[in-house]
Coordinates of C-alpha atoms in Angstrom, one line a residue:
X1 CA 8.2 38.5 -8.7
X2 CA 12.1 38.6 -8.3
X3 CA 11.8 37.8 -4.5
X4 CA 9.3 35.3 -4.6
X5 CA 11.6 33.5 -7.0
X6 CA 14.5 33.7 -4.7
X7 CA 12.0 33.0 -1.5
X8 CA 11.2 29.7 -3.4
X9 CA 14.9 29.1 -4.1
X10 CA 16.3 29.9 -0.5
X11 CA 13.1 27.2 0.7
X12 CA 13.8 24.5 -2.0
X13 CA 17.5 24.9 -0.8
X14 CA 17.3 24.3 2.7
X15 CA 15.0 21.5 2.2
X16 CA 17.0 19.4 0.2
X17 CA 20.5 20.4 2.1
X18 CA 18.8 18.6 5.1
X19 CA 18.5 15.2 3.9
X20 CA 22.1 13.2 3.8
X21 CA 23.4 9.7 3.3
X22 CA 24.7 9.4 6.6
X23 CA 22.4 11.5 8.5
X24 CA 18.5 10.4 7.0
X25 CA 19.6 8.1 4.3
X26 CA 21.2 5.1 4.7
X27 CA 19.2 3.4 7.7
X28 CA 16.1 3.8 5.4
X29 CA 18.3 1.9 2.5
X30 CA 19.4 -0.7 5.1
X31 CA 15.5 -1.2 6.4
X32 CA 14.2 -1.6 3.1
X33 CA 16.3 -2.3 0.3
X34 CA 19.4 -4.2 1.6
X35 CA 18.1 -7.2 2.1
X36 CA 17.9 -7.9 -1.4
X37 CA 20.4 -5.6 -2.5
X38 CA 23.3 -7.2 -1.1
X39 CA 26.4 -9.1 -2.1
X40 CA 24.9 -12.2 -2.3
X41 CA 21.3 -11.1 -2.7
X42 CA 18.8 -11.4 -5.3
X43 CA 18.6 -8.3 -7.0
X44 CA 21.1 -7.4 -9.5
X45 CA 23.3 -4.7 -7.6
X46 CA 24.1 -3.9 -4.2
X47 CA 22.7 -0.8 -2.4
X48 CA 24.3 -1.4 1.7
X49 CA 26.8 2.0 0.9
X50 CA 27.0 5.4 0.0
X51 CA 29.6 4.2 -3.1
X52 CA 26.9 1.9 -4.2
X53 CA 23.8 3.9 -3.9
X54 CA 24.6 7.2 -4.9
X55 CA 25.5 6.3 -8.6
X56 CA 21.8 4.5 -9.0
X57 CA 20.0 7.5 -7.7
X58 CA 18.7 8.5 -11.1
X59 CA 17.2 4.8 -11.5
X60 CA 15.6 4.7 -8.1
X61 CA 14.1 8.0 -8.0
X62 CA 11.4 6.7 -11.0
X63 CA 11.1 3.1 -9.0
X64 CA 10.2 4.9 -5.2
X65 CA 8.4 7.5 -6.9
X66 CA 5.8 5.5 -9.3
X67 CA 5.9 2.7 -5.9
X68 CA 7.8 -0.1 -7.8
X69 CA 10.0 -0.2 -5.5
X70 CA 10.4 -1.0 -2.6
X71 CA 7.8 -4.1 -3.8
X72 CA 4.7 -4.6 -1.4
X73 CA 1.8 -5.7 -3.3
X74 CA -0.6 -5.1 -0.3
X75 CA -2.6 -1.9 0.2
X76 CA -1.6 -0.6 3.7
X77 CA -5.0 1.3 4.1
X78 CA -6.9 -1.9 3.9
X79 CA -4.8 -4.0 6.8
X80 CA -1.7 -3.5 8.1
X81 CA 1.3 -6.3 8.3
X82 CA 4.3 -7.0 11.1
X83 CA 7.3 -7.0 8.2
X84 CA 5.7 -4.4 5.7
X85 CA 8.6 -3.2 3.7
X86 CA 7.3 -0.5 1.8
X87 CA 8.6 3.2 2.4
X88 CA 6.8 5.4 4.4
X89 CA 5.1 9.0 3.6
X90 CA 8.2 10.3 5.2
X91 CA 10.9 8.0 4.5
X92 CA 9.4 8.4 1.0
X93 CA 9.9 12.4 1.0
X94 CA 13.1 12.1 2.6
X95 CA 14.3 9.3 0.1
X96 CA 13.3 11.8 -3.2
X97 CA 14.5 15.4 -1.5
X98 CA 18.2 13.4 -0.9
X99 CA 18.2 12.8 -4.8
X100 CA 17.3 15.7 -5.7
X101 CA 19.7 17.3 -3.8
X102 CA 22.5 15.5 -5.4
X103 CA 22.5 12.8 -3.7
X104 CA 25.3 14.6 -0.5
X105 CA 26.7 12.2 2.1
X106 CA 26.9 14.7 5.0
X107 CA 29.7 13.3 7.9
X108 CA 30.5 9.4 7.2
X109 CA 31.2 9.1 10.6
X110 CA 27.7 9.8 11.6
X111 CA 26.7 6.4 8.8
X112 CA 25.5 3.9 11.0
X113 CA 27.1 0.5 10.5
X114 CA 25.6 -1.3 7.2
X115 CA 24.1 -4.6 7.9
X116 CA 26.2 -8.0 7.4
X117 CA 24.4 -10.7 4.9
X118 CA 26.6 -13.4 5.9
X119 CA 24.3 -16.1 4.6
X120 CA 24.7 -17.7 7.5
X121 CA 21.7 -18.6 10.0
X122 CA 20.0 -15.7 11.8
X123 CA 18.2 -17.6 14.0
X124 CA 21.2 -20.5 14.7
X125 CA 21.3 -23.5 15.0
X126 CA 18.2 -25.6 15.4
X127 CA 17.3 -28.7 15.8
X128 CA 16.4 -30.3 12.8
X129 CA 18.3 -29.5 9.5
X130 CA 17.5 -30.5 6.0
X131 CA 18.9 -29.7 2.6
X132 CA 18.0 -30.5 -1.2
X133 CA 20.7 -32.1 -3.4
X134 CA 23.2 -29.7 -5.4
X135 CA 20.9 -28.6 -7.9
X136 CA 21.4 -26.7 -11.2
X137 CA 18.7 -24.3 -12.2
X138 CA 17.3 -25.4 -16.2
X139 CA 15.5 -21.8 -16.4
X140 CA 16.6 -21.1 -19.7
X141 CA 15.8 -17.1 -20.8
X142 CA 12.3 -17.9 -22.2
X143 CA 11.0 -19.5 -18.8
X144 CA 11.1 -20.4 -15.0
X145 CA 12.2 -24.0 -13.4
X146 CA 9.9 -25.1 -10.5
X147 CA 11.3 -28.2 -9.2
X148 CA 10.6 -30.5 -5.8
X149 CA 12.4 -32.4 -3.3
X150 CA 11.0 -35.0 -1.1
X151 CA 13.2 -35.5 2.0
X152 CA 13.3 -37.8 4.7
X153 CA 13.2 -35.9 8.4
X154 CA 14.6 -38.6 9.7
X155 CA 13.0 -37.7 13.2
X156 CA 12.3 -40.9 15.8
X157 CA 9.7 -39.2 17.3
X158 CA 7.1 -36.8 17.2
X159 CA 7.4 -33.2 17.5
X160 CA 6.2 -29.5 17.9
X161 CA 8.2 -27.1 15.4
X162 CA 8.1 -23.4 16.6
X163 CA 10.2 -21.9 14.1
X164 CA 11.7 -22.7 10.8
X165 CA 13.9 -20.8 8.7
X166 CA 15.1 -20.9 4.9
X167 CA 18.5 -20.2 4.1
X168 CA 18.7 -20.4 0.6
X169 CA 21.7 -21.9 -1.1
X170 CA 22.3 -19.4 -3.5
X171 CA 20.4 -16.0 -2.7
X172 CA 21.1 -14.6 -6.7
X173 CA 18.6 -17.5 -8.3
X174 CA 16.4 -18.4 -5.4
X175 CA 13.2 -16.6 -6.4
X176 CA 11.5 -18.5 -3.8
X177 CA 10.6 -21.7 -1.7
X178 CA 8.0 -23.0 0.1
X179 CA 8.0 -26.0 2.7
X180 CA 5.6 -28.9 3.1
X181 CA 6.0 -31.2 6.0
X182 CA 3.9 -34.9 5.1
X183 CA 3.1 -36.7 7.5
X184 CA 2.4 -39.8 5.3
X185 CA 5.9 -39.8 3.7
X186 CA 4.6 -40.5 0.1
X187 CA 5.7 -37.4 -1.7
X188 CA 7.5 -37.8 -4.9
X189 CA 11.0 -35.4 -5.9
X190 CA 9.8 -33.9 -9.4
X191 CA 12.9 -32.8 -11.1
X192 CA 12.4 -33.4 -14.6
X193 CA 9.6 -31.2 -15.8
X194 CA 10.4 -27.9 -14.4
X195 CA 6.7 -27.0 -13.6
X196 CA 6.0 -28.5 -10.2
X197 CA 3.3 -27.3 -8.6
X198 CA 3.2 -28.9 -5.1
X199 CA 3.4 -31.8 -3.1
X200 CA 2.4 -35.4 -4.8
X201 CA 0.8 -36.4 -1.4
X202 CA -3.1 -34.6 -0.4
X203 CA -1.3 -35.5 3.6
X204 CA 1.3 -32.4 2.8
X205 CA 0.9 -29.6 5.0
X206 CA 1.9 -26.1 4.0
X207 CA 4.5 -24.6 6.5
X208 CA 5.8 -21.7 5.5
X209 CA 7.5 -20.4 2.4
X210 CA 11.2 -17.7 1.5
X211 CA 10.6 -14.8 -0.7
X212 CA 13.7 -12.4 -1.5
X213 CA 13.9 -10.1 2.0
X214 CA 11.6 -12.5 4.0
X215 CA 12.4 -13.4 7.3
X216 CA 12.2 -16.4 9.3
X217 CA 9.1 -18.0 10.6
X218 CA 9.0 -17.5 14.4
X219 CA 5.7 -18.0 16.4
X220 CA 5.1 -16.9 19.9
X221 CA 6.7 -19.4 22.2
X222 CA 5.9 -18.1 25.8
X223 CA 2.6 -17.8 27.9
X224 CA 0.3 -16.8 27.9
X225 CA 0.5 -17.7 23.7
X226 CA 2.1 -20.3 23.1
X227 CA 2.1 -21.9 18.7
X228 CA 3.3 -24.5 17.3
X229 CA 3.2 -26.8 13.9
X230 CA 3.1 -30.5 14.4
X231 CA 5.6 -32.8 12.5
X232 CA 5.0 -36.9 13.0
X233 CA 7.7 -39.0 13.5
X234 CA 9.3 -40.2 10.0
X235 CA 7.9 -37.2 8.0
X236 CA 9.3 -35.9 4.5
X237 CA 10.3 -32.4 4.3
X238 CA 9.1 -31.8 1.1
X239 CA 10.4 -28.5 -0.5
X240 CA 9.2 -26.2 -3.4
X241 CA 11.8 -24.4 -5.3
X242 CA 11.4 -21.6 -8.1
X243 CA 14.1 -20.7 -10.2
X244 CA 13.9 -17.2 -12.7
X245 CA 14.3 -17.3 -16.5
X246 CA 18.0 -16.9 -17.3
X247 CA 19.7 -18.7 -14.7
X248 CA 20.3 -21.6 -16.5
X249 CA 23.7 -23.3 -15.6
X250 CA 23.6 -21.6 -11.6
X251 CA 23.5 -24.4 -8.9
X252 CA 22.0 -24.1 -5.4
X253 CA 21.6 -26.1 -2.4
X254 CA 18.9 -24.3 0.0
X255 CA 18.0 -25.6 3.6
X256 CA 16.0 -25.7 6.0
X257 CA 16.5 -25.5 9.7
X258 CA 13.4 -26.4 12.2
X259 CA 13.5 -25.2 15.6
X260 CA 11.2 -27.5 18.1
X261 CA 9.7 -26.9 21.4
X262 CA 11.6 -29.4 23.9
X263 CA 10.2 -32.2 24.4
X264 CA 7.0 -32.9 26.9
X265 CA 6.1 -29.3 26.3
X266 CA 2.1 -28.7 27.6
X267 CA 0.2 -26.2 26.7
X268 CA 1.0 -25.3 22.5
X269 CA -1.9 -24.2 20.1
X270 CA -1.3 -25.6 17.0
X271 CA -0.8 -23.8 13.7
X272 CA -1.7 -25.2 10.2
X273 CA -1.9 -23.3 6.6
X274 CA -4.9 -24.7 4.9
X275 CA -5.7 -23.2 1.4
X276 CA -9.6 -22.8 2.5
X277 CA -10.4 -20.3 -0.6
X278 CA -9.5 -21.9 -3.7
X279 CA -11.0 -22.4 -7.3
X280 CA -10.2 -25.0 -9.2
X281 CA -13.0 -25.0 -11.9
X282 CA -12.4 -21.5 -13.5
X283 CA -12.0 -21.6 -17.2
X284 CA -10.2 -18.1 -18.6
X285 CA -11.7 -17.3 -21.7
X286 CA -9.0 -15.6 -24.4
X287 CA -9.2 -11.8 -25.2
X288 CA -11.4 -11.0 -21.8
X289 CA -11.3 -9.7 -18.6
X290 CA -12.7 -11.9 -15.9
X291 CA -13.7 -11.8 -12.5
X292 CA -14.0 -14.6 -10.3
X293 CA -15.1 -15.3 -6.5
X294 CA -14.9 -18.1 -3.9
X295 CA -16.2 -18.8 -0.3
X296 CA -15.2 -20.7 2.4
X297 CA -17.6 -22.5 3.8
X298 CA -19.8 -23.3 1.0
X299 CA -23.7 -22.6 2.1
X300 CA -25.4 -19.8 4.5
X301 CA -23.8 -21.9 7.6
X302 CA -20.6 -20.4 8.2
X303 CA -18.0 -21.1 10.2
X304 CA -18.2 -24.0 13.0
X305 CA -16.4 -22.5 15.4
X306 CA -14.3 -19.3 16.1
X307 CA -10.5 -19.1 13.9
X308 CA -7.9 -17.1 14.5
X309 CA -5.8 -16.1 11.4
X310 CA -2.1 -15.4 11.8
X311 CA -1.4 -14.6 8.1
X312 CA -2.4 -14.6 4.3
X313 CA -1.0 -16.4 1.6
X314 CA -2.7 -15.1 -2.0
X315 CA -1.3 -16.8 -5.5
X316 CA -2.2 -16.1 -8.6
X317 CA -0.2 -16.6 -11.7
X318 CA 0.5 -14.6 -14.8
X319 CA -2.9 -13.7 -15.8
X320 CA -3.7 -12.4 -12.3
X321 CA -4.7 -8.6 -12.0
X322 CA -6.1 -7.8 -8.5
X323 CA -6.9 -10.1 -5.1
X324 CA -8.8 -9.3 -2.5
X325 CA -9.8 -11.4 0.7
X326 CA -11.8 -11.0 3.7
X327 CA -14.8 -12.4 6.1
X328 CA -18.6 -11.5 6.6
X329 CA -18.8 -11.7 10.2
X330 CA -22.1 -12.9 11.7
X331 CA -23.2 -9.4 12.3
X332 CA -22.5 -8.5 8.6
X333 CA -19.0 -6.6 9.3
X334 CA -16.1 -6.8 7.0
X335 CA -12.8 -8.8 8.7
X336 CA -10.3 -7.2 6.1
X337 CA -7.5 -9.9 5.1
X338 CA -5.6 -8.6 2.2
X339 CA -6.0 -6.4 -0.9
X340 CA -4.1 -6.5 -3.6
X341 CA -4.8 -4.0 -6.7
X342 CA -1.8 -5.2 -8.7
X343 CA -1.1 -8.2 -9.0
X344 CA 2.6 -9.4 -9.6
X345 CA 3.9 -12.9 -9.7
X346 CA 7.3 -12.0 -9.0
X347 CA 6.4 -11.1 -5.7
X348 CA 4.3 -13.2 -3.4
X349 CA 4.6 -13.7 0.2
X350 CA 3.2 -14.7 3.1
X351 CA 1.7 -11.4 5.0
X352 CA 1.5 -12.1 8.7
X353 CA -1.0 -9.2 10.1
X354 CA 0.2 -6.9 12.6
X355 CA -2.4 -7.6 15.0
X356 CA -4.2 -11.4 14.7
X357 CA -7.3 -11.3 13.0
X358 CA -10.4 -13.5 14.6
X359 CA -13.0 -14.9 12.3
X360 CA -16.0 -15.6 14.7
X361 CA -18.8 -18.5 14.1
X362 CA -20.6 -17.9 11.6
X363 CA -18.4 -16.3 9.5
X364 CA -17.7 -16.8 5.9
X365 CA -14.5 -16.5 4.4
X366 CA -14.6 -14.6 0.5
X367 CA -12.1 -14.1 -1.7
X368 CA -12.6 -12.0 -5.8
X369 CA -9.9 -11.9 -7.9
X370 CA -9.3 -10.8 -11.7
X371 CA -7.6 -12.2 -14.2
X372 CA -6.7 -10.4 -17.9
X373 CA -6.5 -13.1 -20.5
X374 CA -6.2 -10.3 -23.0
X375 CA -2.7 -9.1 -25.3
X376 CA -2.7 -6.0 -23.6
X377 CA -1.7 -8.1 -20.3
X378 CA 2.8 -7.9 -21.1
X379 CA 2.6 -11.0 -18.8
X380 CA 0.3 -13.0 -20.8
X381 CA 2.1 -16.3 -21.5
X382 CA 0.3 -16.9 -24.9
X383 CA 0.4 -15.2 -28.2
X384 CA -2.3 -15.2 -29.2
X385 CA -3.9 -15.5 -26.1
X386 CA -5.7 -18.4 -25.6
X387 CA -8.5 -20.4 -23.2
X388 CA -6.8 -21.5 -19.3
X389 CA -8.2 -23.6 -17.0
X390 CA -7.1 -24.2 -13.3

């Protein structure tokens, strides 16, 4: 019995003395946590050194281990996604052996260099730059501000946007913002309130929205694939912003740079977001679990002509529990979108698959969702809970 022990020992040993900071640590810290855990990021501490991460190892080893963290909603066996964050099998082991080890930095000269969040523009300077007034958050401790600004493009004439990106003004309050381009120019700036849900104008177009650690849009630019999103001359930008409970008093000034295709350019598919599965007549009884599905089209007809599908955008608020989406191909086979088992409003995205996803004629688009209107859901709103409608 006295040398299996020490056998055990002498294998638990050597496992854990393999895993350093420098040598198997910090590039998975930099890949997946860094990007919020930064300076000037959203979460509440930095993690891009060995002097920041090692104190917080007792605290992260609960979050990787139950899955909390990194945050990645999606199931990774039901599709897979080009910017997944979440931790590998491997990088998970290697994260949770490194802790328990006692967290050892090995050589710091074998650290390779920590990433630089210089809030500045990764992709450079475009071509079309817009930015929302100086704006102080109202999200007092007891709720969230969601607020909207209508701005003028200013563009003469029309063009073909290939990539945009969000730089938020101040990365510690931004939770997130999405970006409407309207055509019509009739959008309204909703300020007041601090619950706006969208654009004022049914012309608005969806283009793509920030999340903490998201990166810019950029859509294939080159032959033989070639995407692009329309903007019409004298468009709004219209943007979306969401600001936490608690940061009441903290300003921010986000912006948005477009990138266009020059001008004259042949030959560009266009791109549009179009919230196809949506219900709008659900009524949420109090004290129940309920289940809800949708289908785009309505009827046995199917799709009119072939899609192809780029990315998935699911929302749900507070009550939500679980989302899935998908298509019934013409031949009865399942087109797996996304699938969510729990859901969390705090962190929403847009998940742009790995590999596109082609929904054939005939095809109908499903979505079922859940949604706990009961007081054992902690982010139930209401107390006692009571009836919500869409």
């Amino acid at each position: 019995m006295k040398t299996k022990l020490i056998f055990a020992f002498f294998l638990f040993s050597i496992s854990s003395y393999a895993q350093t900071w420098s040598d198997d640590v910090a590039q998975i810290v930099y890949d997946k946590c860094s990007k919020c855990h930064n300076d000037d990021g959203v979460a509440p501490f930095s993690l891009t050194t060995y002097g920041e991460t090692s104190p917080m190892a007792a605290a992260m080893y609960d979050a990787i281990a139950l899955d909390e963290m990194p945050p990645w909603p999606p199931n990774n066996d039901y599709q897979q996604y080009s910017h997944d964050r979440s931790l590998t099998d491997t990088e998970k082991a290697t994260f949770l052996d490194w802790i328990l080890a006692g967290t050892p930095e090995g050589n710091p000269a074998n650290t390779p260099p920590p990433p630089v969040f210089s809030g500045g523009a990764l992709l450079g300077q475009g071509d079309l730059e817009v930015q929302i007034p100086t704006y102080m958050s109202k999200a007092l401790s007891n709720g969230d501000d969601y607020v909207c600004f209508a701005l003028p493009s200013g563009l003469t004439q029309d063009r073909i946007i290939k990539a945009v990106e969000i730089i938020p003004g101040n990365r510690e309050i931004v939770h997130h913002a999405l970006v409407y381009v309207d055509p019509s120019g009739n959008s309204i700036t909703d300020t007041i309130g601090g619950d706006c849900g969208g654009p004022t104008s049914p012309d608005a177009k969806l283009v793509m929205g920030y999340t903490p650690g998201s990166t810019p849009l950029t859509l294939p630019d080159a032959n033989p694939l070639k995407l692009g999103v329309p903007m019409d001359a004298n468009s709004q930008v219209y943007i979306e912003m969401h600001y936490p409970e608690g940061t009441y008093g903290e300003f921010d000034s986000t912006k948005v740079i477009f990138h266009f295709y020059p001008m004259g350019e042949t030959g560009v598919r266009e791109v549009f977001t179009d919230p196809v599965l949506q219900e709008w007549s659900m009524v949420i009884p109090p004290n129940q679990v309920s289940s809800y599905s949708t289908q785009y089209p309505l009827g046995s007809a199917g799709l009119p002509y072939d899609i192809s599908i780029l990315s998935v955008f699911p929302h749900m608020h507070l009550l939500g529990q679980d989302i899935q989406a998908y298509a019934i191909q013409p031949n009865l086979d399942t087109l797996k979108f996304i699938d969510i088992q729990h859901w969390d409003f705090h962190w929403q995205d847009f998940y742009f698959f790995k590999n596109i996803q082609k929904a054939e004629q005939g095809s109908t688009l499903k979505a079922d969702c859940t949604y706990d209107n009961t007081a054992s859901n902690v982010h139930n709103p209401n107390n006692p809970p009571q009836t919500v409608i869409a």
